[in-house]
Amino acid sequence: MNWLVKSFYLIFIFPAVIALTFTVSARPSDSAQGAWPVTQRCLGLPVEAPDAPFPGMLVTVADDAVRAYREGVPTTYVLAFAGGNFLRGASVSPDGQVIAVPNGVITAVTSSDVRYSVQEIRIVTTETVPRIAVRIPWRASFPMGSLFTSTGDIPTVQWLDSERFLFVEGLASEEQRWVVVRPFDAGAQPETAAVQDALTRSPDGSRTVAVRSSERVLIDAASGQTLVGLPASADVSRAQWTPDSSTLAISYREGGVERLTLMDTASGAQSDVFVFEPYQKARSVRWSPDGTRLAFTVFDPQTGMNRLHIADRAAHAVSDLCVDLEIAGSEPFTSSVVWSPDGKSLAMTTAQAVPNAVISIADVETGRRWTLLPASGELSGWYD
């Protein structure tokens, strides 16, 4: 039997661009049994930007600065410079109005004893001329190589909503705790978070993922009780919640291959979405704003390819968009793709540009793609 069938459905021709959409059906390998079928739906080649203005604001994070790009501004502008600011710990509020930036000093006691000390958390507006709206005195330190600084940085501010965020308080030599901060309420004091060992928290705060007794588990945040166990090899650092907190996307390795699976946070039921070839890994996992589609990249360290895919929950199908996203150093950008607020478009850092990578915008329905601006770090988010 011929297990490889190619069906060419339609060729869309735009000025200076040809977008080809086709399906490829192949006999699945034993390791891919149960995963969703994959169809190639290639995006078009980049064209000039459309006449319509760019909607909203994009935020990028690089080693030297956090930058924003928004409608009506001809270039990017800086929200926070490096130096006293710990950029990898910074985070934009869900409404896109402000960014919380931990600020402090790096102290080298010895060559093997380097500490990050947060002395202040600054709430900076994201308008075209940013200003520090609130300064919150802080007391926390993190030795390099600790749980929080395994990537060379401090914890990231975790916004619960546009009025509250979570951050770690306390020196490394003391007992540290996650606290809830209300930056716009001058009289409010930090409140101890219900679950202290959480590695990632659901948007509504009802569920957390933690490691307890060397096991990865899903926890009820109110009671602290374990709800269900996660796969032993689950990469919880890349776990992604749907906006309504009902589903958790996680990747894990089993039988020498990595799998991307969806877990129902109420029942614990799991469904494999994609099974990777040996040595391939999941990267840049991002839910659409309505939680119906999951963007992710398939990174192959042997070829250096970091290929963009979209999983559709309603169709139980995966689309390969035939686009190679940018890779930084030995690891791909953790955030090389973000969804638009309306879920109709993707911003992506593409590697298909010479000599430098660029940020391009793609309409996920039509496949039309255009170049926006030169890339300047990881994509953090796209806001109204």
XYZ file of C-alpha atoms in Angstrom:
384
model
C 0.000 0.000 0.000
C 1.228 3.491 -0.771
C 1.381 5.127 2.666
C 2.479 8.496 1.333
C -0.225 10.552 -0.340
C 0.124 14.190 -1.274
C -2.998 16.227 -2.017
C -2.507 19.720 -3.394
C -5.609 21.774 -2.779
C -5.052 25.383 -3.714
C -2.399 27.907 -4.650
C -3.004 31.508 -3.544
C -1.085 34.091 -5.551
C -0.474 37.538 -4.028
C 1.798 40.246 -5.395
C 5.377 39.043 -4.873
C 4.277 36.058 -2.810
C 3.024 32.525 -3.358
C 1.365 30.788 -0.409
C 1.068 27.055 -0.880
C -1.339 24.995 1.208
C -1.262 21.196 1.037
C -1.673 18.143 3.185
C 0.721 15.272 3.628
C -0.643 11.976 4.893
C 1.853 9.364 5.969
C 1.851 6.168 7.926
C 2.518 7.178 11.550
C 5.425 5.614 13.380
C 4.738 3.479 16.424
C 5.865 6.328 18.703
C 3.343 8.724 17.150
C 0.271 6.556 17.715
C -2.430 8.602 19.448
C -0.975 12.000 18.514
C -2.934 14.427 16.343
C -2.413 14.283 12.551
C -0.087 16.892 11.038
C -0.903 18.905 7.918
C 1.415 21.348 6.157
C -0.169 24.790 5.797
C 2.782 26.895 4.723
C 2.778 30.622 5.380
C 3.503 32.912 2.464
C 6.861 34.563 1.899
C 7.187 37.947 3.664
C 5.936 40.981 1.752
C 5.916 44.684 2.531
C 3.815 45.788 5.480
C 0.143 46.490 4.681
C -1.207 50.032 4.569
C -3.184 49.465 7.775
C -1.345 50.494 10.984
C 0.132 47.871 13.278
C -2.442 47.086 15.992
C -1.364 47.229 19.633
C 2.071 46.943 21.250
C 4.817 44.316 20.992
C 7.341 43.891 23.816
C 10.767 42.254 23.392
C 13.432 41.339 25.957
C 17.151 41.349 25.107
C 20.327 41.402 27.192
C 20.614 45.183 26.977
C 17.000 46.360 27.265
C 13.275 45.668 27.275
C 11.785 47.388 24.237
C 8.302 48.153 22.963
C 6.940 48.766 19.488
C 3.498 50.200 18.998
C 1.167 51.677 16.432
C 2.112 55.181 15.316
C 5.744 54.985 16.503
C 8.326 54.556 13.711
C 10.775 52.489 15.765
C 11.109 50.625 19.056
C 11.568 52.488 22.340
C 13.129 51.364 25.623
C 11.029 50.475 28.669
C 13.989 49.426 30.849
C 17.751 49.308 30.315
C 20.116 46.689 31.706
C 22.477 47.612 34.503
C 20.625 47.982 37.766
C 17.514 46.427 36.247
C 17.143 42.644 36.188
C 15.486 42.407 32.791
C 14.787 38.662 32.866
C 12.711 39.188 35.994
C 10.608 41.948 34.409
C 7.012 41.312 33.340
C 4.298 43.364 31.625
C 0.868 43.535 33.266
C -1.944 41.670 31.457
C -3.509 44.944 30.277
C -0.166 46.116 28.861
C -0.223 49.386 30.797
C 2.858 48.882 32.999
C 5.906 46.674 33.407
C 7.234 45.524 36.791
C 11.046 45.645 36.835
C 13.138 44.256 39.728
C 16.082 46.571 40.406
C 19.213 46.087 42.499
C 22.852 45.040 42.442
C 25.013 42.011 41.661
C 27.583 41.247 44.342
C 30.568 38.945 43.761
C 31.851 37.812 47.166
C 34.149 35.283 45.482
C 34.339 33.884 41.970
C 32.017 31.096 43.081
C 29.733 33.244 45.252
C 27.749 35.668 43.098
C 24.492 37.076 44.438
C 21.633 38.967 42.853
C 20.122 41.428 45.342
C 16.740 43.008 44.582
C 16.387 46.305 46.433
C 13.402 47.765 44.629
C 10.622 46.796 42.237
C 9.812 49.575 39.802
C 6.445 49.875 38.094
C 7.127 51.591 34.773
C 4.483 52.795 32.325
C 4.622 51.456 28.769
C 3.696 54.735 27.070
C 6.072 56.090 24.429
C 7.822 58.203 27.076
C 7.953 55.695 29.949
C 7.994 56.903 33.535
C 8.394 55.203 36.890
C 4.890 55.243 38.359
C 5.602 53.330 41.590
C 8.747 52.367 43.509
C 8.372 49.448 45.913
C 11.256 48.919 48.378
C 12.314 45.262 48.344
C 14.576 42.873 50.204
C 15.576 39.672 48.437
C 18.737 37.954 47.266
C 19.422 34.952 45.056
C 22.768 33.142 44.762
C 23.753 32.231 41.233
C 23.008 28.562 40.671
C 20.043 28.458 43.038
C 16.552 27.282 42.084
C 15.689 30.785 40.914
C 18.945 31.590 39.118
C 19.673 28.381 37.228
C 19.435 30.402 34.008
C 21.588 33.222 35.349
C 18.723 35.451 36.421
C 16.248 36.048 39.223
C 12.590 34.941 39.459
C 10.191 36.532 37.002
C 7.410 38.736 38.309
C 4.140 36.783 37.930
C 1.078 38.972 37.426
C -2.158 37.494 38.817
C -4.167 40.272 37.158
C -3.490 43.907 36.262
C -3.643 44.933 39.936
C -1.599 42.183 41.667
C 1.616 40.288 41.121
C 3.733 37.629 42.837
C 7.405 37.877 43.701
C 9.886 36.319 46.132
C 10.753 38.138 49.358
C 13.649 37.399 51.741
C 17.406 36.985 51.684
C 19.010 33.753 50.534
C 20.286 33.159 54.073
C 16.726 33.346 55.428
C 13.434 31.638 54.705
C 12.136 33.057 51.441
C 8.479 33.329 50.506
C 6.320 34.168 47.512
C 4.168 37.190 48.305
C 1.238 38.904 46.607
C 1.888 42.596 45.921
C -0.700 45.288 45.121
C 1.491 48.016 43.588
C -1.253 50.600 43.138
C -2.603 50.350 46.687
C -0.233 52.482 48.751
C -1.463 51.081 52.062
C -1.434 47.409 51.127
C 1.197 45.103 52.609
C 2.547 42.021 50.786
C 0.497 38.902 51.532
C 2.028 35.443 51.756
C 0.969 33.289 48.789
C -1.004 30.131 49.582
C 1.462 27.756 47.888
C 5.168 28.473 48.307
C 6.769 25.736 46.206
C 4.881 26.540 43.001
C 6.928 26.514 39.790
C 4.075 27.798 37.657
C 0.602 29.056 38.587
C -2.656 29.043 36.646
C -3.962 32.456 35.529
C -6.865 32.324 37.992
C -4.575 31.224 40.822
C -6.560 28.053 41.558
C -3.900 25.545 40.463
C -0.121 25.331 40.697
C 2.593 22.964 39.523
C 5.322 22.022 42.010
C 7.965 19.400 42.738
C 7.311 17.499 45.965
C 9.355 14.498 47.110
C 11.045 14.555 43.688
C 7.642 14.221 41.974
C 6.022 16.772 39.685
C 2.456 17.357 40.821
C -0.594 19.531 40.194
C -1.743 21.257 43.394
C -4.937 22.932 44.572
C -3.726 26.415 45.545
C -6.378 26.985 48.215
C -5.779 23.791 50.191
C -2.227 22.934 49.119
C -3.316 19.358 48.425
C -1.948 17.344 45.520
C -4.566 16.778 42.813
C -2.715 14.601 40.317
C 0.813 13.585 39.409
C 2.536 14.748 36.230
C 4.848 12.635 34.061
C 8.154 12.150 35.894
C 10.109 13.785 33.064
C 7.695 16.698 32.519
C 9.480 19.938 31.620
C 7.508 22.141 33.995
C 9.626 25.172 33.104
C 7.759 25.305 29.776
C 4.316 24.362 31.083
C 1.643 26.664 29.660
C -1.887 27.228 30.985
C -4.890 28.107 28.879
C -6.206 31.597 29.740
C -9.202 30.039 31.540
C -6.859 27.776 33.592
C -8.711 24.617 32.487
C -5.851 22.994 30.565
C -2.100 22.668 31.010
C 0.226 22.043 28.062
C 3.375 20.164 29.093
C 6.184 18.337 27.321
C 7.808 15.171 28.644
C 10.080 12.364 27.440
C 8.995 8.740 27.263
C 10.770 5.893 25.527
C 13.485 8.232 24.298
C 11.113 10.659 22.556
C 9.499 13.893 23.672
C 5.731 14.357 23.701
C 3.601 17.487 23.920
C 0.442 16.703 25.866
C -2.620 18.529 27.190
C -3.805 17.884 30.741
C -7.297 18.689 31.991
C -6.628 20.405 35.326
C -9.932 19.222 36.817
C -9.772 15.514 35.953
C -6.076 15.011 35.243
C -6.899 13.401 31.876
C -4.075 13.686 29.322
C -4.077 13.771 25.528
C -0.915 13.675 23.404
C -0.878 16.405 20.757
C 2.491 15.857 19.106
C 5.210 13.196 19.287
C 8.676 14.428 18.349
C 11.397 12.588 16.505
C 14.356 11.490 18.666
C 16.448 14.479 19.824
C 13.733 16.977 18.894
C 12.302 19.235 21.595
C 9.287 21.495 22.165
C 9.996 25.222 22.364
C 8.067 28.517 22.337
C 4.782 27.002 23.552
C 2.046 29.680 23.525
C -1.756 29.489 23.826
C -3.996 31.741 21.759
C -5.997 34.256 23.859
C -9.167 32.137 23.610
C -7.350 28.885 24.416
C -8.464 27.138 21.215
C -5.045 26.919 19.522
C -1.537 26.185 20.733
C 1.513 27.522 18.913
C 4.784 25.669 19.457
C 8.068 25.059 17.705
C 9.802 21.764 16.964
C 13.508 22.277 17.638
C 16.031 19.826 16.204
C 19.547 20.441 17.605
C 21.065 18.273 14.874
C 19.797 20.444 12.023
C 19.335 23.704 13.932
C 15.755 23.977 12.666
C 13.123 25.454 14.985
C 9.921 24.926 12.986
C 6.602 26.574 13.869
C 3.405 24.514 14.362
C -0.151 25.242 15.545
C -2.380 22.694 17.295
C -6.147 23.188 16.905
C -8.091 21.782 19.871
C -11.457 21.674 18.098
C -10.120 19.846 15.036
C -7.639 17.695 16.997
C -5.093 18.487 14.280
C -1.682 20.123 13.979
C -0.593 22.510 11.212
C 3.056 22.772 10.170
C 3.527 26.389 9.021
C 6.875 25.700 7.277
C 8.630 28.590 9.055
C 11.978 28.348 10.841
C 12.119 30.589 13.913
C 15.202 32.243 15.313
C 17.703 30.459 17.553
C 19.848 32.276 20.135
C 23.141 30.631 21.042
C 22.742 26.959 21.900
C 19.052 27.290 22.747
C 16.136 28.700 20.765
C 14.433 31.804 22.044
C 12.039 30.716 24.769
C 9.578 33.189 23.277
C 10.068 33.354 19.520
C 6.325 33.609 18.816
C 3.354 35.421 20.412
C -0.334 35.721 19.555
C -2.135 38.966 18.799
C -4.755 39.988 21.388
C -7.572 38.942 19.016
C -5.943 35.574 18.238
C -5.985 36.171 14.478
C -2.281 36.819 13.943
C 1.137 35.697 15.141
C 4.266 37.761 15.677
C 7.392 35.671 15.203
C 11.159 36.055 15.199
C 12.100 34.389 11.939
C 15.474 33.010 10.938
C 14.602 33.263 7.240
C 16.199 36.658 6.782
C 19.647 37.721 5.608
C 21.800 38.916 7.238
C 19.771 39.353 10.438
C 16.607 37.906 11.936
C 13.401 39.934 11.771
C 10.048 40.078 13.491
C 7.279 39.280 11.048
C 3.496 39.193 11.376
C 1.354 36.414 9.908
C -2.395 36.092 9.457
C -3.020 32.517 10.603
C -6.158 32.143 8.461
C -4.916 33.442 5.096
C -1.217 32.625 5.525
C -0.228 36.157 4.476
C 2.966 37.354 6.161
C 4.821 40.648 6.252
C 8.040 41.943 7.795
C 7.593 44.345 10.697
C 11.061 45.289 12.028
C 14.520 43.883 12.866
C 14.527 41.432 15.770
C 15.880 42.634 19.121
C 15.575 39.720 21.534
C 12.836 37.410 22.724
C 9.187 38.223 22.116
C 7.563 38.811 25.498
C 3.987 39.673 24.544
C 1.512 41.456 22.259
C -0.943 43.814 23.948
C -3.873 46.025 22.946
